[in-house]
């Protein structure tokens, strides 16, 4: 006989259980893995949420990676459902995590679904588990603008990653294969040429990695033409127009405030801040719980989801922060700067015979370096779930994952050793612009540190988990030498870094064999190591106060006023920020944003503002009238003395110098999508070698790089490190010929100069007409230079920057101007 338990409960006047801890206790079908108890940290968080936060619209929960957030999120939603505050949605960044949440829900015995049309979901009987893509897009099944499907409560897990996905949904990408690409390129042809004629040619020819931000005045001038083109094609669902089809409804009403970047591969139109009210089911949801690891900057919740910061000044956290899991963090370049990356690769390959070794790399290009050692390189995201499942269940060996610094779980033996090889790639073209404009700033450093910390969290998923983490790559390691860098990590990670630093200090200059003996303390579960490691964290407390950058809060407020067409109020807010900032890079960037708003009501004033900004920061766009070129300046002292003064002022110690200099050398490679890093590395290399070094193209016209010697010998340099052809094109030849003419006009009294083209080949195509003085740095010569530079740096550091020694080393390694030309360049064919 069937029993109606709903009726039975009603007849007995049983109130629904709302306390999530009690809900956990009565769930009848829990997996045995829970052993009938929640972890202490989970109970503490659930209790605090239930007593103090359950009635709030917005709640932030912060817990270390691997401390059981998913269970907490599911129990909170179940509590809301029991209170008839559904429908309930559990939101994650991607489909991999959708599957992980569903597995957890099944183990708990909580009904879930992936079908947003499920009647049980709509009736509040199931929790919908979905990715942020399906919630926030212009064709969202939950509605856009006036079309709304009600959501009563939601959990946004891995909130910071979800925000990045949401950001991408307010961006329209028009790929080169779309017919619209050339239409838009034609509209902005003169605008791009005004910024850089060379860039226009490169974009027109489809070169990868080249980008140009369209100046806001040109964008506003042509915005109606752009709107017409996009509107006419908004319903085209073809592959080439899919981004327009899905994202147009989210961007269309704020097109005037958008930024536009044109590259050789796509046109990107994006909003800096998200008008999230366009998705009412998300914006108007009565209860939203944002869960994340303990990241130190919560401003993005305000800037992107437009939440009043007063609503989320405090976060729900466990009492103690010692739930992070055990990590031994080693930086080989700090332990022994003489260790090469090839030696480290061979060591990790040997380790992988007995342990699962996960290598995180920033790009496909870098993944190729591990090809000869890896058992598996996950190049296609489609087999990521399969790979991770295999790692959890068996020994695989060495697995390389590309740009997966967040969003994956690798518990216990799935990841015994984690290698983070290099800095994570910047995510979008707009991020690249900001990183370039603010290069070296505290904000960029903070963003980098957060990504590194996210990466380090992949290998530990609970308090009882352990992992050895290796940080390698000079570009990554040099960040640890920046002022306040280590303070930007969470406190628990800071403690682990300090423990590891003390450990490394005891094995200074150790060999691979000696380093391995230390690694085994963790991998073979040495009791003294375990006790020491755990005691390091035992007193770490969470900081329940959320942190906000006031500048970002104010910028969001300015955007809100601009949405209402109150551009003067928007400009007034930014002007206040400009007045408060002392750092020139930041001040210039804020002036750029100020000018963007000014342009709506005072075009002349906007140009004056952008001209002022450009003088503070060359990386910004050029004003309409351009900006006067400033010639290189250098002291009239010997090259060796210039180097000595520079190194003493730039570095805290010789080890810092070695790592930073090697980071520059690491960027001197022929690789796709790396031109900006390469040109900046050439500039920095010139500075380190005692030349007056410049990137003239940043000021309008001229070569990519210019080096000037105190002996009045100059190098005019064009960088084509992304080239893949066997010959040098006529276009590249013309660029360098043009730069020669530019140099002769700007420096008419300089007689000794060498034009250099950096290109894999030294053979021009038949149609080219190269200047007879042109020299080439080809693959062979670039590698020869890289090797000699590394040895030069070692010996400069060993001599503690002594001037006479540096002078001799400049001759030994052929780094004086005439010797540089003779040894590191070749004639063209």
PDB file of C-alpha atoms in Angstrom, residues 59-207:
ATOM      1  CA  UNK A  59      25.450  37.002   1.251  1.00  0.00           C
ATOM      2  CA  UNK A  60      29.149  36.250   0.771  1.00  0.00           C
ATOM      3  CA  UNK A  61      30.568  32.976   2.089  1.00  0.00           C
ATOM      4  CA  UNK A  62      34.339  32.567   2.120  1.00  0.00           C
ATOM      5  CA  UNK A  63      36.073  29.269   2.706  1.00  0.00           C
ATOM      6  CA  UNK A  64      39.414  27.899   1.629  1.00  0.00           C
ATOM      7  CA  UNK A  65      39.502  25.762  -1.480  1.00  0.00           C
ATOM      8  CA  UNK A  66      38.542  22.174  -0.688  1.00  0.00           C
ATOM      9  CA  UNK A  67      36.743  22.869   2.579  1.00  0.00           C
ATOM     10  CA  UNK A  68      33.333  21.584   1.497  1.00  0.00           C
ATOM     11  CA  UNK A  69      31.614  24.632  -0.022  1.00  0.00           C
ATOM     12  CA  UNK A  70      29.457  22.543  -2.359  1.00  0.00           C
ATOM     13  CA  UNK A  71      27.728  20.724   0.508  1.00  0.00           C
ATOM     14  CA  UNK A  72      27.081  24.058   2.207  1.00  0.00           C
ATOM     15  CA  UNK A  73      25.608  25.572  -0.951  1.00  0.00           C
ATOM     16  CA  UNK A  74      23.274  22.631  -1.513  1.00  0.00           C
ATOM     17  CA  UNK A  75      22.074  22.624   2.111  1.00  0.00           C
ATOM     18  CA  UNK A  76      21.391  26.367   2.018  1.00  0.00           C
ATOM     19  CA  UNK A  77      19.286  26.005  -1.124  1.00  0.00           C
ATOM     20  CA  UNK A  78      17.454  23.053   0.412  1.00  0.00           C
ATOM     21  CA  UNK A  79      16.691  25.242   3.446  1.00  0.00           C
ATOM     22  CA  UNK A  80      15.233  27.959   1.205  1.00  0.00           C
ATOM     23  CA  UNK A  81      13.153  25.364  -0.644  1.00  0.00           C
ATOM     24  CA  UNK A  82      11.794  24.026   2.632  1.00  0.00           C
ATOM     25  CA  UNK A  83      10.712  27.597   3.378  1.00  0.00           C
ATOM     26  CA  UNK A  84       8.958  27.809  -0.035  1.00  0.00           C
ATOM     27  CA  UNK A  85      11.474  30.375  -1.298  1.00  0.00           C
ATOM     28  CA  UNK A  86      12.208  28.589  -4.559  1.00  0.00           C
ATOM     29  CA  UNK A  87      12.824  27.933  -7.350  1.00  0.00           C
ATOM     30  CA  UNK A  88      16.460  27.297  -6.416  1.00  0.00           C
ATOM     31  CA  UNK A  89      19.498  27.428  -8.697  1.00  0.00           C
ATOM     32  CA  UNK A  90      23.082  26.340  -8.017  1.00  0.00           C
ATOM     33  CA  UNK A  91      25.376  28.213 -10.442  1.00  0.00           C
ATOM     34  CA  UNK A  92      28.975  27.294 -11.366  1.00  0.00           C
ATOM     35  CA  UNK A  93      31.435  28.587 -13.994  1.00  0.00           C
ATOM     36  CA  UNK A  94      31.475  25.555 -16.346  1.00  0.00           C
ATOM     37  CA  UNK A  95      30.018  22.152 -17.197  1.00  0.00           C
ATOM     38  CA  UNK A  96      32.788  20.255 -15.440  1.00  0.00           C
ATOM     39  CA  UNK A  97      31.731  21.776 -12.130  1.00  0.00           C
ATOM     40  CA  UNK A  98      28.058  21.168 -12.963  1.00  0.00           C
ATOM     41  CA  UNK A  99      28.836  17.447 -12.950  1.00  0.00           C
ATOM     42  CA  UNK A 100      30.791  17.724  -9.688  1.00  0.00           C
ATOM     43  CA  UNK A 101      27.898  19.470  -7.924  1.00  0.00           C
ATOM     44  CA  UNK A 102      25.429  16.872  -9.189  1.00  0.00           C
ATOM     45  CA  UNK A 103      27.623  14.050  -7.877  1.00  0.00           C
ATOM     46  CA  UNK A 104      27.764  15.769  -4.480  1.00  0.00           C
ATOM     47  CA  UNK A 105      23.984  16.272  -4.462  1.00  0.00           C
ATOM     48  CA  UNK A 106      23.365  12.617  -5.300  1.00  0.00           C
ATOM     49  CA  UNK A 107      25.703  11.588  -2.478  1.00  0.00           C
ATOM     50  CA  UNK A 108      23.706  13.797  -0.125  1.00  0.00           C
ATOM     51  CA  UNK A 109      20.383  12.565  -1.426  1.00  0.00           C
ATOM     52  CA  UNK A 110      19.189  16.054  -2.433  1.00  0.00           C
ATOM     53  CA  UNK A 111      17.112  16.084  -5.661  1.00  0.00           C
ATOM     54  CA  UNK A 112      18.745  18.069  -8.473  1.00  0.00           C
ATOM     55  CA  UNK A 113      18.277  18.538 -12.194  1.00  0.00           C
ATOM     56  CA  UNK A 114      20.130  20.027 -15.171  1.00  0.00           C
ATOM     57  CA  UNK A 115      16.858  20.769 -17.007  1.00  0.00           C
ATOM     58  CA  UNK A 116      15.728  24.364 -16.504  1.00  0.00           C
ATOM     59  CA  UNK A 117      12.301  23.413 -17.886  1.00  0.00           C
ATOM     60  CA  UNK A 118      11.764  20.719 -15.252  1.00  0.00           C
ATOM     61  CA  UNK A 119       8.404  21.099 -13.527  1.00  0.00           C
ATOM     62  CA  UNK A 120       9.907  19.735 -10.313  1.00  0.00           C
ATOM     63  CA  UNK A 121      12.462  22.572 -10.414  1.00  0.00           C
ATOM     64  CA  UNK A 122       9.767  25.173 -11.035  1.00  0.00           C
ATOM     65  CA  UNK A 123       7.673  23.756  -8.175  1.00  0.00           C
ATOM     66  CA  UNK A 124      10.632  23.949  -5.780  1.00  0.00           C
ATOM     67  CA  UNK A 125      11.132  20.177  -5.478  1.00  0.00           C
ATOM     68  CA  UNK A 126      14.528  20.044  -7.250  1.00  0.00           C
ATOM     69  CA  UNK A 127      17.548  22.307  -7.343  1.00  0.00           C
ATOM     70  CA  UNK A 128      18.640  23.325 -10.824  1.00  0.00           C
ATOM     71  CA  UNK A 129      22.414  22.948 -11.284  1.00  0.00           C
ATOM     72  CA  UNK A 130      23.634  24.972 -14.232  1.00  0.00           C
ATOM     73  CA  UNK A 131      26.525  27.065 -15.493  1.00  0.00           C
ATOM     74  CA  UNK A 132      26.627  30.842 -15.503  1.00  0.00           C
ATOM     75  CA  UNK A 133      26.549  30.850 -19.327  1.00  0.00           C
ATOM     76  CA  UNK A 134      22.909  29.749 -19.312  1.00  0.00           C
ATOM     77  CA  UNK A 135      21.838  32.333 -16.757  1.00  0.00           C
ATOM     78  CA  UNK A 136      23.573  35.352 -18.262  1.00  0.00           C
ATOM     79  CA  UNK A 137      23.266  35.675 -22.018  1.00  0.00           C
ATOM     80  CA  UNK A 138      21.043  37.663 -24.310  1.00  0.00           C
ATOM     81  CA  UNK A 139      18.865  34.650 -25.075  1.00  0.00           C
ATOM     82  CA  UNK A 140      18.742  33.360 -21.513  1.00  0.00           C
ATOM     83  CA  UNK A 141      15.951  30.878 -20.805  1.00  0.00           C
ATOM     84  CA  UNK A 142      15.437  32.863 -17.599  1.00  0.00           C
ATOM     85  CA  UNK A 143      14.525  35.957 -19.565  1.00  0.00           C
ATOM     86  CA  UNK A 144      15.991  39.289 -20.637  1.00  0.00           C
ATOM     87  CA  UNK A 145      14.545  42.726 -19.854  1.00  0.00           C
ATOM     88  CA  UNK A 146      10.798  42.374 -19.359  1.00  0.00           C
ATOM     89  CA  UNK A 147      10.723  38.592 -19.936  1.00  0.00           C
ATOM     90  CA  UNK A 148      11.311  37.047 -16.533  1.00  0.00           C
ATOM     91  CA  UNK A 149      11.323  33.545 -15.126  1.00  0.00           C
ATOM     92  CA  UNK A 150      11.305  33.807 -11.360  1.00  0.00           C
ATOM     93  CA  UNK A 151      14.233  32.490  -9.307  1.00  0.00           C
ATOM     94  CA  UNK A 152      13.704  32.602  -5.552  1.00  0.00           C
ATOM     95  CA  UNK A 153      17.200  31.730  -4.377  1.00  0.00           C
ATOM     96  CA  UNK A 154      20.572  30.990  -5.909  1.00  0.00           C
ATOM     97  CA  UNK A 155      24.082  30.001  -4.936  1.00  0.00           C
ATOM     98  CA  UNK A 156      26.879  31.327  -7.128  1.00  0.00           C
ATOM     99  CA  UNK A 157      29.820  29.027  -6.457  1.00  0.00           C
ATOM    100  CA  UNK A 158      33.369  30.017  -7.383  1.00  0.00           C
ATOM    101  CA  UNK A 159      31.877  33.490  -7.662  1.00  0.00           C
ATOM    102  CA  UNK A 160      34.950  35.263  -9.008  1.00  0.00           C
ATOM    103  CA  UNK A 161      35.243  32.799 -11.901  1.00  0.00           C
ATOM    104  CA  UNK A 162      31.507  33.151 -12.603  1.00  0.00           C
ATOM    105  CA  UNK A 163      31.929  36.919 -12.782  1.00  0.00           C
ATOM    106  CA  UNK A 164      34.616  36.524 -15.443  1.00  0.00           C
ATOM    107  CA  UNK A 165      32.219  34.399 -17.499  1.00  0.00           C
ATOM    108  CA  UNK A 166      29.441  36.954 -17.009  1.00  0.00           C
ATOM    109  CA  UNK A 167      31.841  39.639 -18.198  1.00  0.00           C
ATOM    110  CA  UNK A 168      32.366  37.747 -21.450  1.00  0.00           C
ATOM    111  CA  UNK A 169      28.598  37.724 -22.053  1.00  0.00           C
ATOM    112  CA  UNK A 170      28.604  41.511 -22.250  1.00  0.00           C
ATOM    113  CA  UNK A 171      31.122  41.288 -25.092  1.00  0.00           C
ATOM    114  CA  UNK A 172      30.335  40.833 -28.780  1.00  0.00           C
ATOM    115  CA  UNK A 173      32.991  39.096 -30.858  1.00  0.00           C
ATOM    116  CA  UNK A 174      32.868  39.406 -34.645  1.00  0.00           C
ATOM    117  CA  UNK A 175      35.382  36.888 -36.068  1.00  0.00           C
ATOM    118  CA  UNK A 176      37.373  37.612 -39.197  1.00  0.00           C
ATOM    119  CA  UNK A 177      35.411  34.998 -41.147  1.00  0.00           C
ATOM    120  CA  UNK A 178      32.201  36.995 -40.612  1.00  0.00           C
ATOM    121  CA  UNK A 179      31.152  39.363 -43.388  1.00  0.00           C
ATOM    122  CA  UNK A 180      30.710  42.017 -40.700  1.00  0.00           C
ATOM    123  CA  UNK A 181      34.420  42.067 -39.839  1.00  0.00           C
ATOM    124  CA  UNK A 182      35.497  43.949 -42.949  1.00  0.00           C
ATOM    125  CA  UNK A 183      32.508  46.279 -42.683  1.00  0.00           C
ATOM    126  CA  UNK A 184      33.635  47.348 -39.226  1.00  0.00           C
ATOM    127  CA  UNK A 185      37.322  47.446 -40.172  1.00  0.00           C
ATOM    128  CA  UNK A 186      36.482  49.785 -43.068  1.00  0.00           C
ATOM    129  CA  UNK A 187      34.552  52.103 -40.761  1.00  0.00           C
ATOM    130  CA  UNK A 188      37.533  52.451 -38.419  1.00  0.00           C
ATOM    131  CA  UNK A 189      40.370  52.275 -40.976  1.00  0.00           C
ATOM    132  CA  UNK A 190      41.365  55.920 -40.636  1.00  0.00           C
ATOM    133  CA  UNK A 191      41.039  55.769 -36.857  1.00  0.00           C
ATOM    134  CA  UNK A 192      43.492  52.853 -36.653  1.00  0.00           C
ATOM    135  CA  UNK A 193      45.895  54.516 -39.085  1.00  0.00           C
ATOM    136  CA  UNK A 194      45.867  57.657 -36.974  1.00  0.00           C
ATOM    137  CA  UNK A 195      47.017  55.539 -34.028  1.00  0.00           C
ATOM    138  CA  UNK A 196      49.497  53.431 -36.022  1.00  0.00           C
ATOM    139  CA  UNK A 197      49.673  52.909 -39.777  1.00  0.00           C
ATOM    140  CA  UNK A 198      51.797  49.820 -39.175  1.00  0.00           C
ATOM    141  CA  UNK A 199      49.163  48.269 -36.940  1.00  0.00           C
ATOM    142  CA  UNK A 200      46.507  48.859 -39.557  1.00  0.00           C
ATOM    143  CA  UNK A 201      48.552  46.940 -42.136  1.00  0.00           C
ATOM    144  CA  UNK A 202      49.144  44.101 -39.687  1.00  0.00           C
ATOM    145  CA  UNK A 203      45.463  43.918 -38.725  1.00  0.00           C
ATOM    146  CA  UNK A 204      44.374  44.091 -42.349  1.00  0.00           C
ATOM    147  CA  UNK A 205      46.699  41.202 -43.184  1.00  0.00           C
ATOM    148  CA  UNK A 206      45.266  39.088 -40.330  1.00  0.00           C
ATOM    149  CA  UNK A 207      48.396  38.916 -38.179  1.00  0.00           C
TER     150      UNK A 207
END
